Coordinates of C-alpha atoms and ligand atoms in Angstrom, one line a residue:
X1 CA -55.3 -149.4 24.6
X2 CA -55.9 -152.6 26.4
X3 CA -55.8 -154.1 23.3
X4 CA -52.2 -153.2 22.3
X5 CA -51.0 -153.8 25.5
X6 CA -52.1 -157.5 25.4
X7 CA -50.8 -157.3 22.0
X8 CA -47.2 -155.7 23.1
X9 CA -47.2 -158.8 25.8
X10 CA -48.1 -161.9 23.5
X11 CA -45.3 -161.1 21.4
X12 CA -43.2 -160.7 24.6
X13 CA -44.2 -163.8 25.6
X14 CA -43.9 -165.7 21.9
X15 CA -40.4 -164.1 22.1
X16 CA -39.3 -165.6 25.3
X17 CA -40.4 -168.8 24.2
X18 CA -39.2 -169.1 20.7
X19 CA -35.2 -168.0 22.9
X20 CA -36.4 -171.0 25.5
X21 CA -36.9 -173.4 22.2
X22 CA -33.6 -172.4 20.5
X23 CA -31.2 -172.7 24.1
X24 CA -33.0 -176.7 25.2
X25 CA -32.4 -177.3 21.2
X26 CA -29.3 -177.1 21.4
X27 CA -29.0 -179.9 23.6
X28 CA -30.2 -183.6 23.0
X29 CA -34.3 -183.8 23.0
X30 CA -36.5 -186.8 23.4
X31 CA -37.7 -188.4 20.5
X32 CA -40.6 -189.7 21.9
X33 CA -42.7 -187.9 24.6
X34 CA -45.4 -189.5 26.3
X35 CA -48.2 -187.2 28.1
X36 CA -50.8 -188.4 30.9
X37 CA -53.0 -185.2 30.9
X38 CA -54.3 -184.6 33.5
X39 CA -56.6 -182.2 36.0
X40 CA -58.8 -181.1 33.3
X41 CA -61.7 -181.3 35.6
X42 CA -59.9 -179.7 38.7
X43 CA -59.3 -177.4 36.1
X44 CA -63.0 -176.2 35.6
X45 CA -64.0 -177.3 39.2
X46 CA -61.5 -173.9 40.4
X47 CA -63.6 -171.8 38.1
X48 CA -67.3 -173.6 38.8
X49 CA -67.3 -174.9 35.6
X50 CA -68.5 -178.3 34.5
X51 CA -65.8 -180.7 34.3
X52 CA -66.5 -181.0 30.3
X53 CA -65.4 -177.3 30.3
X54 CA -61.7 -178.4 31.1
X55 CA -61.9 -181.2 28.5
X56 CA -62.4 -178.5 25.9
X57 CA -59.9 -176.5 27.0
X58 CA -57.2 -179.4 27.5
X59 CA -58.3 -180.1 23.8
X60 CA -56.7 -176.9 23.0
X61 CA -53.6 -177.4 25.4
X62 CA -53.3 -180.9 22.9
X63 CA -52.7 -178.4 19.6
X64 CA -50.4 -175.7 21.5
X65 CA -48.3 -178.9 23.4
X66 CA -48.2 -180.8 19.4
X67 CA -46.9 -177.3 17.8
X68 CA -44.0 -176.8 20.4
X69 CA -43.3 -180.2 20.3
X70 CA -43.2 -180.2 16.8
X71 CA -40.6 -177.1 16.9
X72 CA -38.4 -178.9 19.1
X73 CA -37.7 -181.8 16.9
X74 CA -39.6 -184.6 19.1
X75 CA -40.1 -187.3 16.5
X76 CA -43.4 -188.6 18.2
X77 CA -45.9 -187.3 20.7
X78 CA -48.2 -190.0 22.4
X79 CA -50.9 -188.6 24.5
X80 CA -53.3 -190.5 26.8
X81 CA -56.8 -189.2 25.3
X82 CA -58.8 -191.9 26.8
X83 CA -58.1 -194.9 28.6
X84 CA -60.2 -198.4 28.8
X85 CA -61.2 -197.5 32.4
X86 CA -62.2 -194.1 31.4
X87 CA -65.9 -195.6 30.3
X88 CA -66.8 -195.5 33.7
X89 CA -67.4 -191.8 33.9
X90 CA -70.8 -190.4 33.6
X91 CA -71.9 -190.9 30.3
X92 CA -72.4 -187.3 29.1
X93 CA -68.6 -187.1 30.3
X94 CA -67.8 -190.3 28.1
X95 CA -70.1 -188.4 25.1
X96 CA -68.0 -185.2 25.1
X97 CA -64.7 -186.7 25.5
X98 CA -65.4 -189.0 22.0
X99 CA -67.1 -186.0 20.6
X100 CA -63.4 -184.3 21.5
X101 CA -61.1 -185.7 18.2
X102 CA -63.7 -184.8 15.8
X103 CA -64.0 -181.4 17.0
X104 CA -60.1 -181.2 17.5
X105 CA -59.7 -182.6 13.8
X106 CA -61.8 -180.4 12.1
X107 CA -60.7 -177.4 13.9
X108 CA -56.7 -177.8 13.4
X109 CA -56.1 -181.1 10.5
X110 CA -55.2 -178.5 8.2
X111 CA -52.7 -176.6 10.3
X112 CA -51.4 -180.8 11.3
X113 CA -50.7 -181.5 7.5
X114 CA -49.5 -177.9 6.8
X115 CA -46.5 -178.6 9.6
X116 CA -46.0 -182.3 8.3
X117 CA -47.7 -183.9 11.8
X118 CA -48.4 -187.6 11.0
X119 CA -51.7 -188.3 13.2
X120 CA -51.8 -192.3 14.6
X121 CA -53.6 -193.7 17.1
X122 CA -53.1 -196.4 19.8
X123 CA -56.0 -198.3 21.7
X124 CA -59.1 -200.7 20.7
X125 CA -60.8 -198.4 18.0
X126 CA -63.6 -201.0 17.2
X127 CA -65.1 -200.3 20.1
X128 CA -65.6 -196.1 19.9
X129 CA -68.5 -194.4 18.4
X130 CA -68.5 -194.4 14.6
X131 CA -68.5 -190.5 14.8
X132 CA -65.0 -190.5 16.6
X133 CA -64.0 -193.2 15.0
X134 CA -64.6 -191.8 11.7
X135 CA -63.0 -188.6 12.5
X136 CA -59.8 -190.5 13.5
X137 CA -59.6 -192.7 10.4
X138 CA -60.0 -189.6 8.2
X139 CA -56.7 -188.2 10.2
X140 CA -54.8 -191.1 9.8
X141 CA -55.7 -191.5 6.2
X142 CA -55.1 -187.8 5.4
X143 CA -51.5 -187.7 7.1
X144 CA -50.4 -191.0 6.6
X145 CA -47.9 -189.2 4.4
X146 CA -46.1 -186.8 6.4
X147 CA -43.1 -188.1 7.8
X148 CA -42.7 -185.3 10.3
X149 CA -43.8 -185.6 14.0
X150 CA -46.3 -188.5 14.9
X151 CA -49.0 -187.5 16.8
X152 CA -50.1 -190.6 18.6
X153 CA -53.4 -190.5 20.4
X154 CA -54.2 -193.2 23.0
X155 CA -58.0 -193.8 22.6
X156 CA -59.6 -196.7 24.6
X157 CA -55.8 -197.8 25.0
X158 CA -55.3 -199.8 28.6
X159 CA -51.7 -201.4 28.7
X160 CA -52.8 -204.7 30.5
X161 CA -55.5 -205.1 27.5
X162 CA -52.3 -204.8 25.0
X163 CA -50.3 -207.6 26.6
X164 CA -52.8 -209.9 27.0
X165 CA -53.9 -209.1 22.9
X166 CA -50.4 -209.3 22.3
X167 CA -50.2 -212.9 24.1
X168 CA -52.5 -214.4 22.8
X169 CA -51.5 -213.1 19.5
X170 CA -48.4 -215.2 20.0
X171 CA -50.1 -217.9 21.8
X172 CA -51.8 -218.5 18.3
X173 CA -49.0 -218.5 16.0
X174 CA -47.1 -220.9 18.5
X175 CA -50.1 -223.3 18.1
X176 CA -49.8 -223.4 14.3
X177 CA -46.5 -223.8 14.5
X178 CA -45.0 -220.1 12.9
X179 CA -43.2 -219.1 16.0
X180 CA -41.3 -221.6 18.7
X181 CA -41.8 -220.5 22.1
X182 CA -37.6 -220.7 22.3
X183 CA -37.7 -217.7 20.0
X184 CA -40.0 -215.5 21.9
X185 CA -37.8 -212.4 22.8
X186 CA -38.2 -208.7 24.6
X187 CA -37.7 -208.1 20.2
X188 CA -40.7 -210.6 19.1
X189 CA -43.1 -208.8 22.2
X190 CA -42.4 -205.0 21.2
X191 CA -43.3 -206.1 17.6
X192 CA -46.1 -207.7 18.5
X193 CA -47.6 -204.4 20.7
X194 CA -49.5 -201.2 19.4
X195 CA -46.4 -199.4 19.5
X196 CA -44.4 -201.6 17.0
X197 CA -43.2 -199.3 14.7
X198 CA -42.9 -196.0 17.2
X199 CA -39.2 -195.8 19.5
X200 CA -39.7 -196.1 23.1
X201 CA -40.8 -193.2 25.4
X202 CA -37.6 -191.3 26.9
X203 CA -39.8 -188.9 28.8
X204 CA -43.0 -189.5 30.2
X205 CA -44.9 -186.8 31.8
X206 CA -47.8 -186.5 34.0
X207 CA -49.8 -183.4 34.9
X208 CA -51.9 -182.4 37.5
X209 CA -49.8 -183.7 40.7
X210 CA -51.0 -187.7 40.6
X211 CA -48.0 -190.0 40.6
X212 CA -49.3 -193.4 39.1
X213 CA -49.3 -194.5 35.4
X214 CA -52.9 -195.8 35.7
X215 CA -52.4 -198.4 33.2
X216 CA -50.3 -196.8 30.7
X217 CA -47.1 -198.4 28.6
X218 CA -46.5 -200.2 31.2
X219 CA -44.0 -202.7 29.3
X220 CA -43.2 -199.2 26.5
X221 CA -42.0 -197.4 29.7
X222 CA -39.9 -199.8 31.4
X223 CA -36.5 -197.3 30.5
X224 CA -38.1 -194.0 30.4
X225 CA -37.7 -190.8 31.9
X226 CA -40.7 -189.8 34.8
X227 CA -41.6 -186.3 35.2
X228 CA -45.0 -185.6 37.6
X229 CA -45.7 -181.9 37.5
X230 CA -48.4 -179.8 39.7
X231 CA -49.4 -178.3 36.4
X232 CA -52.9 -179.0 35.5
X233 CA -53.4 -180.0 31.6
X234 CA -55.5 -177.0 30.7
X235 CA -52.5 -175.1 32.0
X236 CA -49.7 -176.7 30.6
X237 CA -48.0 -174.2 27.8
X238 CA -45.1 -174.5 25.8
X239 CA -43.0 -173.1 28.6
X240 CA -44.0 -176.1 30.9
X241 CA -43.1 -178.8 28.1
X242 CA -39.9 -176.5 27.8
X243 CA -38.9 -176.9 31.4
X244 CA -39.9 -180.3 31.5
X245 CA -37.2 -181.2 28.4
X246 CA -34.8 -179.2 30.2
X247 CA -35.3 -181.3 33.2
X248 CA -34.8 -184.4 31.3
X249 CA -31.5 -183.3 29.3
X250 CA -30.0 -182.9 32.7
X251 CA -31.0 -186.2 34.1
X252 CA -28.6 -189.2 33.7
X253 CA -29.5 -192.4 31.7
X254 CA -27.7 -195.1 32.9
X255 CA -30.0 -198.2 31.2
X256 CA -28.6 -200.6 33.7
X257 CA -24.6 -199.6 33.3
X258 CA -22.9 -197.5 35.5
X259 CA -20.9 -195.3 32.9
X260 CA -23.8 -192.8 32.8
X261 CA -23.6 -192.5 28.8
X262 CA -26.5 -193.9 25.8
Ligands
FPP301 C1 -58.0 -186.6 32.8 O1 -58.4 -185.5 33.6 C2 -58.2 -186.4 31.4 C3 -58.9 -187.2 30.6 C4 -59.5 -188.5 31.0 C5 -59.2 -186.8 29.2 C6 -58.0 -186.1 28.5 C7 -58.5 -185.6 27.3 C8 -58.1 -184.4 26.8 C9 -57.1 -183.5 27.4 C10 -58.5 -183.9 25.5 C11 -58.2 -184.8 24.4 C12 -58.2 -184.2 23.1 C13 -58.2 -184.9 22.0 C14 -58.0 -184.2 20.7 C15 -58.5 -186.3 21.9 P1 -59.5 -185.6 34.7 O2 -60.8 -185.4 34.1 O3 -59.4 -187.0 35.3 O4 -59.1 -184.5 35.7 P2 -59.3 -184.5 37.2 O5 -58.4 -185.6 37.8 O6 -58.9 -183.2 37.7 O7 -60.7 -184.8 37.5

């Protein structure tokens, strides 16, 4: 009984969603979304569970977020998985979270290729585990086909790190003479940044209530969209990244004019 009452409301619910996808649809979306996630270990703190517990389950939120995303047409997802100053957690919390894409990869790759999700990844990967960094590599490799939605992870990615890589990057082809400094551009910089080949973020969002960017595409950012929800990550459904598009189609992108129109 309880059963096919829970049954009678997941297809409610799946219904209400799939009308919430079609109406923001019809309306411009973002093509790239950027996600700081969040409260995971609030999360499991307001259920005295170990903070590792919320990891797992923002893990999952990560798949249901990509498939709504997906279905909405945004052309790439970039999600903060790990940043540079996130090896100063405990180290079991530091084991579990790099434990986290292989376990995330083996569980849903096939579902990712089977709806054309390209999987790439930002941040310093010579310095993660082989493990993760195996399990990454084998995404990338096994996608790097699809040309549907990327799904960009940020792994060991810190913003500062990236424009001081990309600096000296140009720094040393100034010295041997392939680029002038005259011909260093905003253009010449994004090429020379992780992000090269992805758009910019329209729409960045951060869960959980914090309002900071903690060292995020700092320079990728500069003309986005902010949106800083009370939602904790673990909680965060397709109706939250529904409402948060919604929010965003109604906002005004000026870039600097003052007509109001892109
Ligand atoms: C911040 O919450 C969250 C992280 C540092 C890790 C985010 C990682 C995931 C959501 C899973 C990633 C999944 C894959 C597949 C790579 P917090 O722990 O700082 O939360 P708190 O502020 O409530 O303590």
């Amino acid at each position: 009984m309880l059963n096919k009452l829970m049954r009678k409301k997941n297809v409610a619910t799946n219904k209400l969603l799939d009308e919430e996808v079609a109406n923001v649809k019809s309306k411009k979306i973002p093509a790239h979304v950027a996600i700081i996630m969040d409260g995971n270990g609030r999360w499991a703190k307001k259920r005295n569970l170990p903070r590792v517990a919320g990891h797992h389950e923002g893990m999952k939120t990560v798949r249901e977020i990509a498939r709504i995303a997906n279905r909405l047409g945004v052309k790439v997802l970039t999600l903060y998985a790990f940043s540079t100053e996130n090896w100063k957690r405990p180290k079991l919390e530091v084991d579990f979270l790099m434990r986290l894409p292989g376990e995330f990869l083996s569980t849903y790759l096939t579902e990712l290729i089977e709806e054309n999700v390209r999987v790439e990844m930002i941040g310093d990967l010579s310095l993660l585990p082989n493990h993760t960094k195996k399990a990454i590599q084998k995404a990338i490799e096994a996608t790097k086909e699809n040309d549907g939605m990327v799904l960009n992870f940020a792994m060991n990615y810190g913003s500062r790190s990236e424009i001081v890589r990309c600096t000296q990057e140009l720094v040393k082809k100034a010295a041997k003479g392939e680029i002038h400094w005259e011909d260093i551009n905003e253009e010449v910089i994004n090429t020379h940044l992780m992000t090269a080949h992805l758009p910019e973020p329209d729409l960045l969002i951060r869960t959980s209530g914090e309002v900071r960017l903690s060292n995020f595409m700092l320079w990728q950012l500069a003309y986005a969209e902010f949106s800083f929800t009370d939602v904790l990550w673990p909680d965060f459904d397709g109706h939250c990244l529904v409402k948060e598009i919604k929010e965003f189609q109604s906002r005004n992108r000026r870039f600097g004019s003052v007509e109001g129109e892109e």
